[in-house]
Coordinates of C-alpha atoms in Angstrom, one line a residue:
M178 CA 20.3 26.9 0.0
E179 CA 20.2 30.1 2.0
P180 CA 19.3 29.2 6.0
F181 CA 15.3 29.7 5.8
A182 CA 15.2 32.6 7.9
K183 CA 17.4 35.3 5.8
R184 CA 15.8 34.8 2.4
P185 CA 14.0 38.8 1.6
R186 CA 10.8 39.7 2.4
V187 CA 8.5 41.7 0.0
D188 CA 5.2 43.7 1.5
D189 CA 2.8 42.6 -1.3
P190 CA 3.8 38.8 -2.0
G191 CA 1.3 37.0 -4.4
A192 CA -2.2 36.5 -2.8
E193 CA -2.6 33.2 -4.5
A194 CA -1.9 30.0 -2.6
V195 CA 0.8 27.1 -3.7
K196 CA -0.2 23.1 -3.4
G197 CA 2.6 21.5 -1.2
E198 CA 3.1 19.0 -4.1
E199 CA 2.9 21.9 -7.7
A200 CA 6.3 23.4 -5.2
V201 CA 7.9 20.7 -3.9
T202 CA 10.2 18.2 -6.0
F203 CA 12.1 14.8 -5.1
H204 CA 15.5 14.4 -7.0
L205 CA 17.5 11.0 -6.8
L206 CA 21.6 10.9 -7.4
S207 CA 22.9 8.1 -8.0
K208 CA 26.9 7.7 -8.6
D209 CA 28.6 7.6 -11.9
P210 CA 30.9 4.6 -11.5
E211 CA 33.7 6.1 -13.8
T212 CA 33.6 9.7 -12.4
G213 CA 32.8 8.9 -8.8
A214 CA 30.6 12.2 -8.9
M215 CA 27.2 12.8 -8.1
V216 CA 24.8 12.6 -11.0
L217 CA 21.0 12.3 -11.3
E218 CA 19.4 8.7 -11.9
E219 CA 17.4 8.5 -15.2
N220 CA 13.8 10.1 -14.5
G221 CA 15.2 11.3 -11.3
H222 CA 12.7 14.1 -11.0
F223 CA 9.4 13.7 -9.7
P224 CA 6.6 15.0 -7.2
P225 CA 5.1 13.9 -4.3
E226 CA 1.4 12.8 -4.6
M227 CA 0.1 14.3 -1.2
T228 CA 2.1 16.8 1.1
H229 CA -1.1 17.2 3.7
Q230 CA 0.8 15.1 6.3
L231 CA 3.2 18.4 6.1
F232 CA 1.3 21.5 5.2
G233 CA -2.6 20.1 6.5
E234 CA -5.6 19.2 4.3
S235 CA -5.3 21.9 2.1
E236 CA -1.9 21.0 0.6
E237 CA -1.6 24.8 0.7
I238 CA 1.6 27.1 0.9
V239 CA 1.1 30.9 1.1
G240 CA 2.4 33.7 2.2
Y241 CA 5.5 33.3 -1.0
D242 CA 6.5 34.5 -4.8
G243 CA 8.0 32.2 -7.1
L244 CA 8.1 29.4 -4.6
S245 CA 10.1 25.6 -5.3
I246 CA 11.0 23.6 -2.4
D247 CA 14.0 21.1 -4.0
I248 CA 13.7 17.7 -2.2
W249 CA 17.7 16.2 -2.8
L250 CA 18.8 12.3 -2.4
S251 CA 21.5 10.8 -1.9
P252 CA 21.6 6.8 -2.8
Q253 CA 22.2 6.2 1.3
F254 CA 18.9 8.6 1.2
Q255 CA 20.5 11.5 2.9
A256 CA 18.3 14.6 2.3
F257 CA 19.2 17.9 1.4
I258 CA 16.3 21.0 1.0
D259 CA 16.8 23.1 -0.9
V260 CA 13.6 26.1 -0.4
K261 CA 13.8 29.0 -3.5
Y262 CA 11.6 31.6 -3.4
A263 CA 11.9 35.7 -5.0
G264 CA 9.5 37.0 -1.7
K265 CA 7.9 36.0 2.0
G266 CA 5.4 38.4 3.5
P267 CA 3.6 38.3 6.8
G268 CA 1.7 35.4 8.2
A269 CA 3.8 33.3 5.4
T270 CA 3.3 29.2 6.0
D271 CA 6.1 28.2 8.4
L272 CA 8.3 25.6 5.8
R273 CA 10.6 24.9 8.9
T274 CA 8.9 23.5 11.2
P275 CA 7.2 20.3 8.4
F276 CA 10.1 20.3 7.5
K277 CA 12.3 19.4 10.6
E278 CA 9.1 17.2 12.2
A279 CA 9.0 14.8 8.6
F280 CA 13.0 14.7 8.7
P281 CA 13.9 13.2 12.2
A282 CA 17.0 12.2 11.2
G283 CA 18.3 15.7 9.6
F284 CA 18.4 17.4 6.3
F285 CA 21.3 19.2 5.1
E286 CA 19.9 23.5 4.3
Q287 CA 23.4 24.1 2.7
K288 CA 24.8 23.3 -0.9
E289 CA 28.0 23.2 0.6
D290 CA 27.7 20.7 3.4
F291 CA 25.7 18.5 0.8
D292 CA 28.1 18.4 -1.0
R293 CA 30.9 17.5 0.8
A294 CA 28.7 14.6 2.9
L295 CA 28.4 13.0 -0.5
Q296 CA 32.2 13.3 -1.1
E297 CA 32.2 11.1 2.4
E298 CA 29.4 8.6 1.3
G299 CA 30.4 5.3 0.0
S300 CA 29.0 2.4 -1.0
L301 CA 26.4 0.4 -0.2
D302 CA 27.3 -2.3 2.3
L303 CA 24.8 -5.0 1.1
S304 CA 25.7 -7.3 4.1
V305 CA 24.7 -4.7 6.5
L306 CA 20.9 -5.2 5.1
G307 CA 20.5 -9.0 6.3
K308 CA 19.6 -12.1 4.7
E309 CA 18.6 -12.6 1.4
V310 CA 14.9 -13.7 0.4
A311 CA 13.9 -13.0 -2.9
S312 CA 15.7 -12.0 -6.4
Q313 CA 14.3 -11.1 -10.0
P314 CA 16.0 -10.8 -13.2
T315 CA 14.2 -6.8 -14.5
E316 CA 14.0 -6.9 -18.1
A317 CA 16.9 -4.0 -17.7
G318 CA 19.1 -6.8 -17.4
S319 CA 19.4 -5.7 -13.3
T320 CA 18.8 -7.8 -11.1
F321 CA 16.1 -6.6 -8.1
R322 CA 17.0 -8.2 -4.5
V323 CA 15.3 -7.8 -1.5
Y324 CA 17.0 -8.7 1.9
R325 CA 15.3 -9.1 4.8
A326 CA 16.4 -7.8 8.7
H327 CA 15.1 -8.2 12.4
L328 CA 14.8 -4.4 12.4
A329 CA 15.4 -4.2 16.5
A330 CA 18.6 -7.0 15.9
A331 CA 19.4 -5.1 13.1
D332 CA 22.8 -3.3 11.9
A333 CA 22.8 0.0 13.3
Q334 CA 23.8 1.8 9.7
L335 CA 20.8 -0.3 8.6
K336 CA 18.4 1.1 10.9
A337 CA 20.0 4.7 10.0
L338 CA 19.1 3.9 7.0
H339 CA 15.9 3.2 7.2
K340 CA 15.2 6.3 9.8
R341 CA 17.0 8.2 6.4
M342 CA 14.1 6.8 3.8
E343 CA 10.8 6.6 6.6
P344 CA 10.1 10.2 5.9
L345 CA 9.5 9.9 1.8
L346 CA 6.8 8.3 3.4
L347 CA 5.0 11.4 4.1
F348 CA 4.9 11.8 0.4
F349 CA 3.7 9.0 -0.9
V350 CA 1.6 6.9 1.8
D351 CA -1.7 8.0 3.0
A352 CA -1.4 8.4 7.1
A353 CA 2.0 6.9 6.8
A354 CA 3.4 7.0 11.0
A355 CA 7.6 6.4 11.4
I356 CA 7.4 3.0 14.0
D357 CA 9.4 2.2 17.0
P358 CA 12.9 0.0 15.3
E359 CA 13.3 -1.3 18.4
D360 CA 9.9 -3.3 18.7
D361 CA 11.6 -6.6 18.7
G362 CA 8.3 -7.1 16.4
W363 CA 9.3 -5.3 13.3
H364 CA 11.5 -6.5 9.9
L365 CA 12.5 -4.1 7.4
F366 CA 12.5 -5.1 4.1
T367 CA 15.2 -4.0 1.4
I368 CA 14.6 -3.5 -2.2
V369 CA 17.5 -3.6 -4.1
E370 CA 18.6 -3.4 -7.9
E371 CA 21.6 -4.7 -8.7
P372 CA 23.5 -3.7 -12.5
P373 CA 24.4 -6.1 -14.5
K374 CA 28.3 -7.1 -13.5
V375 CA 29.7 -5.6 -16.6
A376 CA 33.0 -2.6 -16.5
G377 CA 31.4 0.6 -16.3
A378 CA 28.1 -0.1 -14.5
P379 CA 26.7 1.6 -11.5
G380 CA 26.7 0.1 -7.4
P381 CA 23.4 -1.2 -6.2
A382 CA 21.5 0.8 -5.5
V383 CA 18.1 0.5 -3.2
V384 CA 14.8 1.2 -4.7
G385 CA 12.2 1.0 -1.9
F386 CA 11.4 -1.2 1.4
A387 CA 8.8 -2.1 3.3
T388 CA 8.3 -3.1 7.0
A389 CA 6.2 -5.8 8.4
Y390 CA 4.5 -6.6 12.1
R391 CA 4.5 -9.4 14.0
F392 CA 1.8 -9.7 16.4
W393 CA 0.3 -12.1 19.5
H394 CA -3.2 -14.3 17.8
Y395 CA -5.1 -16.1 20.6
P396 CA -4.9 -18.6 21.1
E397 CA -1.3 -19.9 20.2
G398 CA -0.1 -17.9 17.3
S399 CA 0.8 -15.0 15.5
R400 CA -0.2 -12.7 12.7
L401 CA 2.0 -11.0 10.5
R402 CA 1.1 -7.1 9.1
L403 CA 2.6 -5.6 6.2
A404 CA 3.0 -1.8 7.9
Q405 CA 4.3 0.2 5.3
I406 CA 5.8 -0.1 1.6
L407 CA 7.6 1.8 -0.7
V408 CA 9.0 1.6 -4.2
L409 CA 10.5 4.9 -5.6
P410 CA 8.3 6.9 -7.7
P411 CA 10.9 6.1 -11.1
H412 CA 10.9 2.5 -10.5
Q413 CA 7.6 1.2 -10.3
G414 CA 5.8 -1.0 -12.1
R415 CA 8.9 -3.7 -12.9
G416 CA 8.5 -6.1 -10.5
A417 CA 10.1 -4.2 -7.2
G418 CA 6.4 -4.4 -5.2
A419 CA 5.7 -7.4 -6.0
L420 CA 8.9 -8.9 -5.0
A421 CA 8.6 -7.2 -1.8
L422 CA 5.2 -9.1 -1.5
E423 CA 6.1 -12.2 -2.1
A424 CA 9.0 -11.9 0.4
A425 CA 6.6 -10.8 3.5
Q426 CA 4.6 -13.4 2.5
A427 CA 7.8 -16.1 2.1
L428 CA 8.2 -14.8 6.4
A429 CA 4.5 -15.6 7.3
D430 CA 5.4 -19.2 6.0
E431 CA 8.3 -19.1 7.7
L432 CA 6.7 -17.8 11.1
D433 CA 3.4 -20.3 10.1
A434 CA 1.6 -17.1 10.9
C435 CA -2.3 -17.0 10.7
D436 CA -1.6 -15.2 8.0
L437 CA -0.5 -12.2 6.1
S438 CA -2.9 -8.9 6.3
Y439 CA -1.9 -4.9 5.2
E440 CA -2.9 -1.9 6.5
D441 CA -5.0 -0.1 4.6
P442 CA -3.8 -0.8 1.6
A443 CA -4.5 1.3 -1.9
E444 CA -6.1 0.1 -4.8
G445 CA -3.7 -0.5 -6.7
L446 CA -1.5 -2.3 -4.2
Q447 CA -4.8 -4.6 -3.1
S448 CA -5.1 -5.8 -6.5
L449 CA -1.3 -6.7 -6.7
R450 CA -1.9 -8.2 -3.2
T451 CA -4.7 -10.4 -4.7
V452 CA -3.0 -10.8 -8.3
L453 CA 0.0 -12.7 -6.4
D454 CA -3.2 -14.8 -3.8
V455 CA -5.0 -15.4 -7.1
K456 CA -2.0 -16.7 -8.6
R457 CA -0.7 -19.0 -5.3
A458 CA -4.4 -20.2 -5.1
L459 CA -4.4 -20.6 -9.1
G460 CA -1.5 -23.5 -8.6
L461 CA -3.4 -25.6 -5.5
E462 CA -5.2 -28.5 -7.5
W463 CA -8.0 -29.1 -5.0
V464 CA -8.6 -25.1 -5.5
Q465 CA -9.3 -25.4 -9.5
Q466 CA -11.2 -28.5 -8.5
A467 CA -13.3 -26.4 -6.1
A468 CA -14.0 -23.6 -8.5
G469 CA -14.7 -25.8 -11.1
E470 CA -17.2 -27.9 -9.4
R471 CA -19.3 -24.7 -8.3
L472 CA -19.5 -23.4 -11.7
A473 CA -21.1 -26.4 -12.6
A474 CA -23.6 -25.8 -9.7
L475 CA -24.5 -22.7 -11.5
A476 CA -24.7 -24.4 -15.1
A477 CA -27.3 -26.7 -13.6
D478 CA -29.2 -24.1 -11.5
K479 CA -29.5 -22.1 -14.8
G480 CA -30.2 -19.4 -12.4
K481 CA -32.5 -20.1 -10.2
G482 CA -30.6 -19.5 -7.2
A483 CA -28.8 -17.4 -8.4
A484 CA -31.4 -15.5 -9.1
A485 CA -30.9 -11.5 -8.0
N486 CA -28.1 -9.6 -9.3
G487 CA -28.1 -6.8 -7.4
H488 CA -31.2 -4.9 -8.5
G489 CA -33.3 -6.4 -5.5
S490 CA -34.6 -4.3 -2.8
T491 CA -33.0 -5.0 0.5
A492 CA -35.5 -4.0 2.5
G493 CA -37.5 -7.3 3.8
N494 CA -34.4 -9.6 4.3
G495 CA -34.2 -10.9 7.6
K496 CA -31.2 -12.1 8.7
A497 CA -31.9 -15.9 8.7
A498 CA -33.0 -15.9 5.1
A499 CA -30.7 -13.3 4.1
R500 CA -28.3 -15.6 5.0
A501 CA -29.7 -18.9 3.8
A502 CA -30.1 -17.5 -0.1
A503 CA -26.1 -16.2 0.5
A504 CA -25.4 -20.5 1.9
A505 CA -27.2 -21.1 -0.8
H506 CA -25.8 -19.8 -3.9
P507 CA -24.7 -22.0 -6.4
L508 CA -20.8 -20.3 -6.5
A509 CA -20.9 -19.9 -2.8
P510 CA -18.3 -21.7 -1.2
P511 CA -18.6 -24.8 2.0
P512 CA -17.3 -23.1 5.5
A513 CA -14.7 -25.9 5.1
L514 CA -13.4 -24.7 2.0
L515 CA -12.6 -21.5 2.3
E516 CA -11.8 -21.5 5.9
R517 CA -9.0 -24.8 3.8
L518 CA -8.0 -21.5 1.4
R519 CA -7.4 -19.6 4.7
K520 CA -4.9 -21.9 5.8
E521 CA -3.0 -22.6 3.3
L522 CA -2.6 -18.8 2.4
R523 CA -2.4 -17.5 5.1
L524 CA -5.1 -15.3 4.1
S525 CA -7.5 -12.9 6.3
K526 CA -11.5 -13.2 6.6
L527 CA -12.2 -10.8 3.6
Q528 CA -9.1 -11.4 1.6
A529 CA -10.2 -15.0 1.1
G530 CA -13.8 -13.8 -0.5
L531 CA -12.0 -11.2 -3.2
V532 CA -9.9 -14.6 -3.8
W533 CA -12.6 -17.3 -4.2
R534 CA -14.8 -14.6 -6.5
A535 CA -11.6 -13.8 -8.6
L536 CA -10.5 -17.5 -9.4
L537 CA -14.2 -18.0 -9.8
L538 CA -14.4 -15.7 -12.8
V539 CA -11.0 -16.5 -13.8
A540 CA -12.3 -20.5 -14.0
G541 CA -15.3 -19.6 -15.7
G542 CA -12.8 -18.4 -18.9
G543 CA -14.8 -14.6 -18.8
E544 CA -18.5 -16.2 -20.0
A545 CA -21.0 -14.0 -19.1
A546 CA -22.9 -16.2 -17.0
A547 CA -19.7 -16.5 -14.7
A548 CA -19.3 -13.2 -14.6
A549 CA -23.5 -12.5 -13.9
G550 CA -23.2 -15.6 -11.0
V551 CA -20.4 -14.3 -10.0
E552 CA -22.1 -10.3 -9.3
S553 CA -25.1 -11.9 -7.4
L554 CA -22.6 -14.5 -5.6
I555 CA -21.3 -10.5 -4.4
W556 CA -24.5 -9.6 -3.8
Q557 CA -26.2 -11.9 -1.8
A558 CA -23.2 -12.0 0.6
I559 CA -23.3 -8.4 1.9
I560 CA -27.3 -8.9 1.3
A561 CA -26.4 -11.2 3.9
Q562 CA -23.8 -9.4 6.0
V563 CA -25.9 -6.3 5.8
A564 CA -28.8 -8.2 7.3
E565 CA -27.2 -9.5 10.2
A566 CA -26.2 -6.1 11.7
K567 CA -29.7 -4.0 10.9
G568 CA -31.2 -6.1 14.2
D569 CA -28.5 -4.1 16.4
A570 CA -28.1 -1.2 14.5
Q571 CA -29.6 1.2 16.7
G572 CA -28.4 4.8 14.7
K573 CA -25.4 2.8 13.5
S574 CA -23.7 2.3 10.4
V575 CA -22.2 -1.1 8.7
R576 CA -18.3 -1.1 6.9
E577 CA -17.0 -4.3 5.3
T578 CA -13.4 -4.6 6.9
D579 CA -11.3 -7.4 7.3
K580 CA -12.9 -9.3 9.5
G581 CA -16.5 -8.6 7.4
F582 CA -19.2 -6.2 8.1
V583 CA -19.0 -4.2 12.4
M584 CA -20.7 -1.5 13.3
C585 CA -19.4 2.2 13.6
R586 CA -21.7 5.4 14.5
G587 CA -23.2 7.8 12.1
A588 CA -20.5 8.1 8.8
G589 CA -17.4 7.3 10.7
E590 CA -14.5 5.4 10.4
A591 CA -15.3 1.7 11.9
G592 CA -12.2 1.0 14.6
G593 CA -10.0 3.7 12.9
A594 CA -10.5 1.6 9.1
Q595 CA -10.9 2.9 6.2
S596 CA -13.3 0.6 4.2
K597 CA -12.7 0.7 -0.2
I598 CA -16.4 -0.3 -0.2
P599 CA -19.2 2.7 1.1
L600 CA -20.1 3.4 3.9
L601 CA -23.3 0.9 4.2
P602 CA -26.5 3.5 6.6
V603 CA -28.5 0.6 8.5
E604 CA -30.6 3.5 10.0
E605 CA -32.4 6.3 8.5
Q606 CA -32.5 5.4 5.1
S607 CA -35.1 4.9 2.8
A608 CA -35.6 1.5 1.4
E609 CA -34.5 2.7 -1.8
Q610 CA -31.4 4.6 -0.2
Q611 CA -30.7 1.3 0.5
A612 CA -30.7 -0.7 -2.1
E613 CA -28.3 1.8 -4.3
A614 CA -26.2 2.4 -1.5
V615 CA -25.7 -1.9 -1.6
E616 CA -25.8 -1.9 -5.4
E617 CA -21.9 0.3 -5.3
A618 CA -20.7 -1.6 -3.1
V619 CA -21.2 -4.7 -5.4
Q620 CA -20.5 -3.0 -8.0
Q621 CA -17.2 -2.1 -6.8
Q622 CA -16.4 -4.8 -6.0
F623 CA -17.2 -6.9 -8.3
E624 CA -15.4 -4.2 -11.2
F625 CA -11.9 -5.0 -8.8
V626 CA -12.9 -9.0 -9.0
K627 CA -12.7 -8.5 -12.6
G628 CA -9.8 -6.3 -13.1
V629 CA -7.5 -8.6 -10.9
A630 CA -9.0 -12.0 -12.9
A631 CA -8.2 -10.0 -16.7
K632 CA -4.7 -10.0 -15.0
F633 CA -4.6 -14.0 -15.5
L634 CA -7.1 -14.1 -18.6
G635 CA -5.5 -11.6 -21.1
G636 CA -7.9 -8.6 -21.0
D637 CA -5.6 -6.1 -19.1
E638 CA -1.7 -5.6 -20.5
E639 CA -0.6 -3.6 -18.5
D640 CA 2.5 -5.0 -15.6
E641 CA 1.3 -5.5 -12.0
G642 CA 2.3 -2.3 -10.7
D643 CA 3.7 -1.5 -7.4
D644 CA 2.3 0.6 -5.0
D645 CA 3.0 2.6 -1.5
E646 CA 0.2 2.9 0.9
E647 CA 0.0 2.3 4.8
G648 CA -2.9 2.1 6.5
D649 CA -5.3 -0.1 9.2
D650 CA -6.7 -2.7 8.0

């Protein structure tokens, strides 16, 4: 690769902008066990999912003809960024600065230097990754293993490895941010694939990582928050991400944390998380019994208490009436039941509600009556929380978060948290508009829990996938 500053210029380069994700391609290398040479991994070419954290919201690069940016990654995540183009004109997008900021550990700009580094790079030393905390065989005959380390006290080699992996988050995780490895609260999970122990098999390779932060929870206790998770695209959908989440859950149990929360998970990650939580809940006999009792109450109710199905008005619902209606719904869990579910599974309040609703659909066997009941349960719960917030609206809006519905001004974020459920305006909208917003929120949550339940009812044949999102709860 020629240095950035020594590219040929043209007087009139192509005026059309190119999207960053179209110009950038990642290439994963692995070491051939027989020759020792670096070779491209199977399915090792892949584009980024986003580039706005380098090139701005438009994700556009301007002023280049025939631009290609190839990012080559060694097994230990040393990076060679190869920028090529036919011409560059005045006003062209600065490429050097964004990449220097994105890769604080540095990267190679010359292929010769990268080749020398590849020759010197040794095999992955599993002993520096920390304690093995989870493992799972794959369909390919290999084994995924998750290693956990307290990052502040980790081996210097592991800290350096994490620093080289961390820039990838910028291309696959919205609102990604680097962490302070010396902060005592951080724990690192390194996901490794170990090939079968046969002659000629390659050595173990890192396929992803996750970080979780332990912080104080008043009055006596702690919480654990999953902050970063990335499974490299060629290895997604194979169970590596699920294994990392299970390892994080095990750490929450070990630390006796109040809950394990996630920073603004994307839809796929939230779905995977909820599937795993429902799976754990189904292992509790008392939970299955409670779900059966609620479904029996729904059948006995014959639709009287669950008549509201998401098509009613929201205008006249006072706080007390809406709260009473939600609590009286035949599928509504008693507060003590929901609290027990939260404590035993270490769930946030919002997550416990999602898990309970998905459990009802699973226990109902996919029957229409159970589905209609869960939809009305969601509707009445949302109406109750919106009504609770209306009294103190004063030009604000309400958004659902992990702690329930909270107020925020205008159409912005609540405490920096983006909800997967639409913003529900409290004032300055007609009753019809408010009803439409509530209906949309109900349908989004209902479709979500129905999709989770389908994993257990045979209605979704896809494997549990992996996602790679970061954000704020």
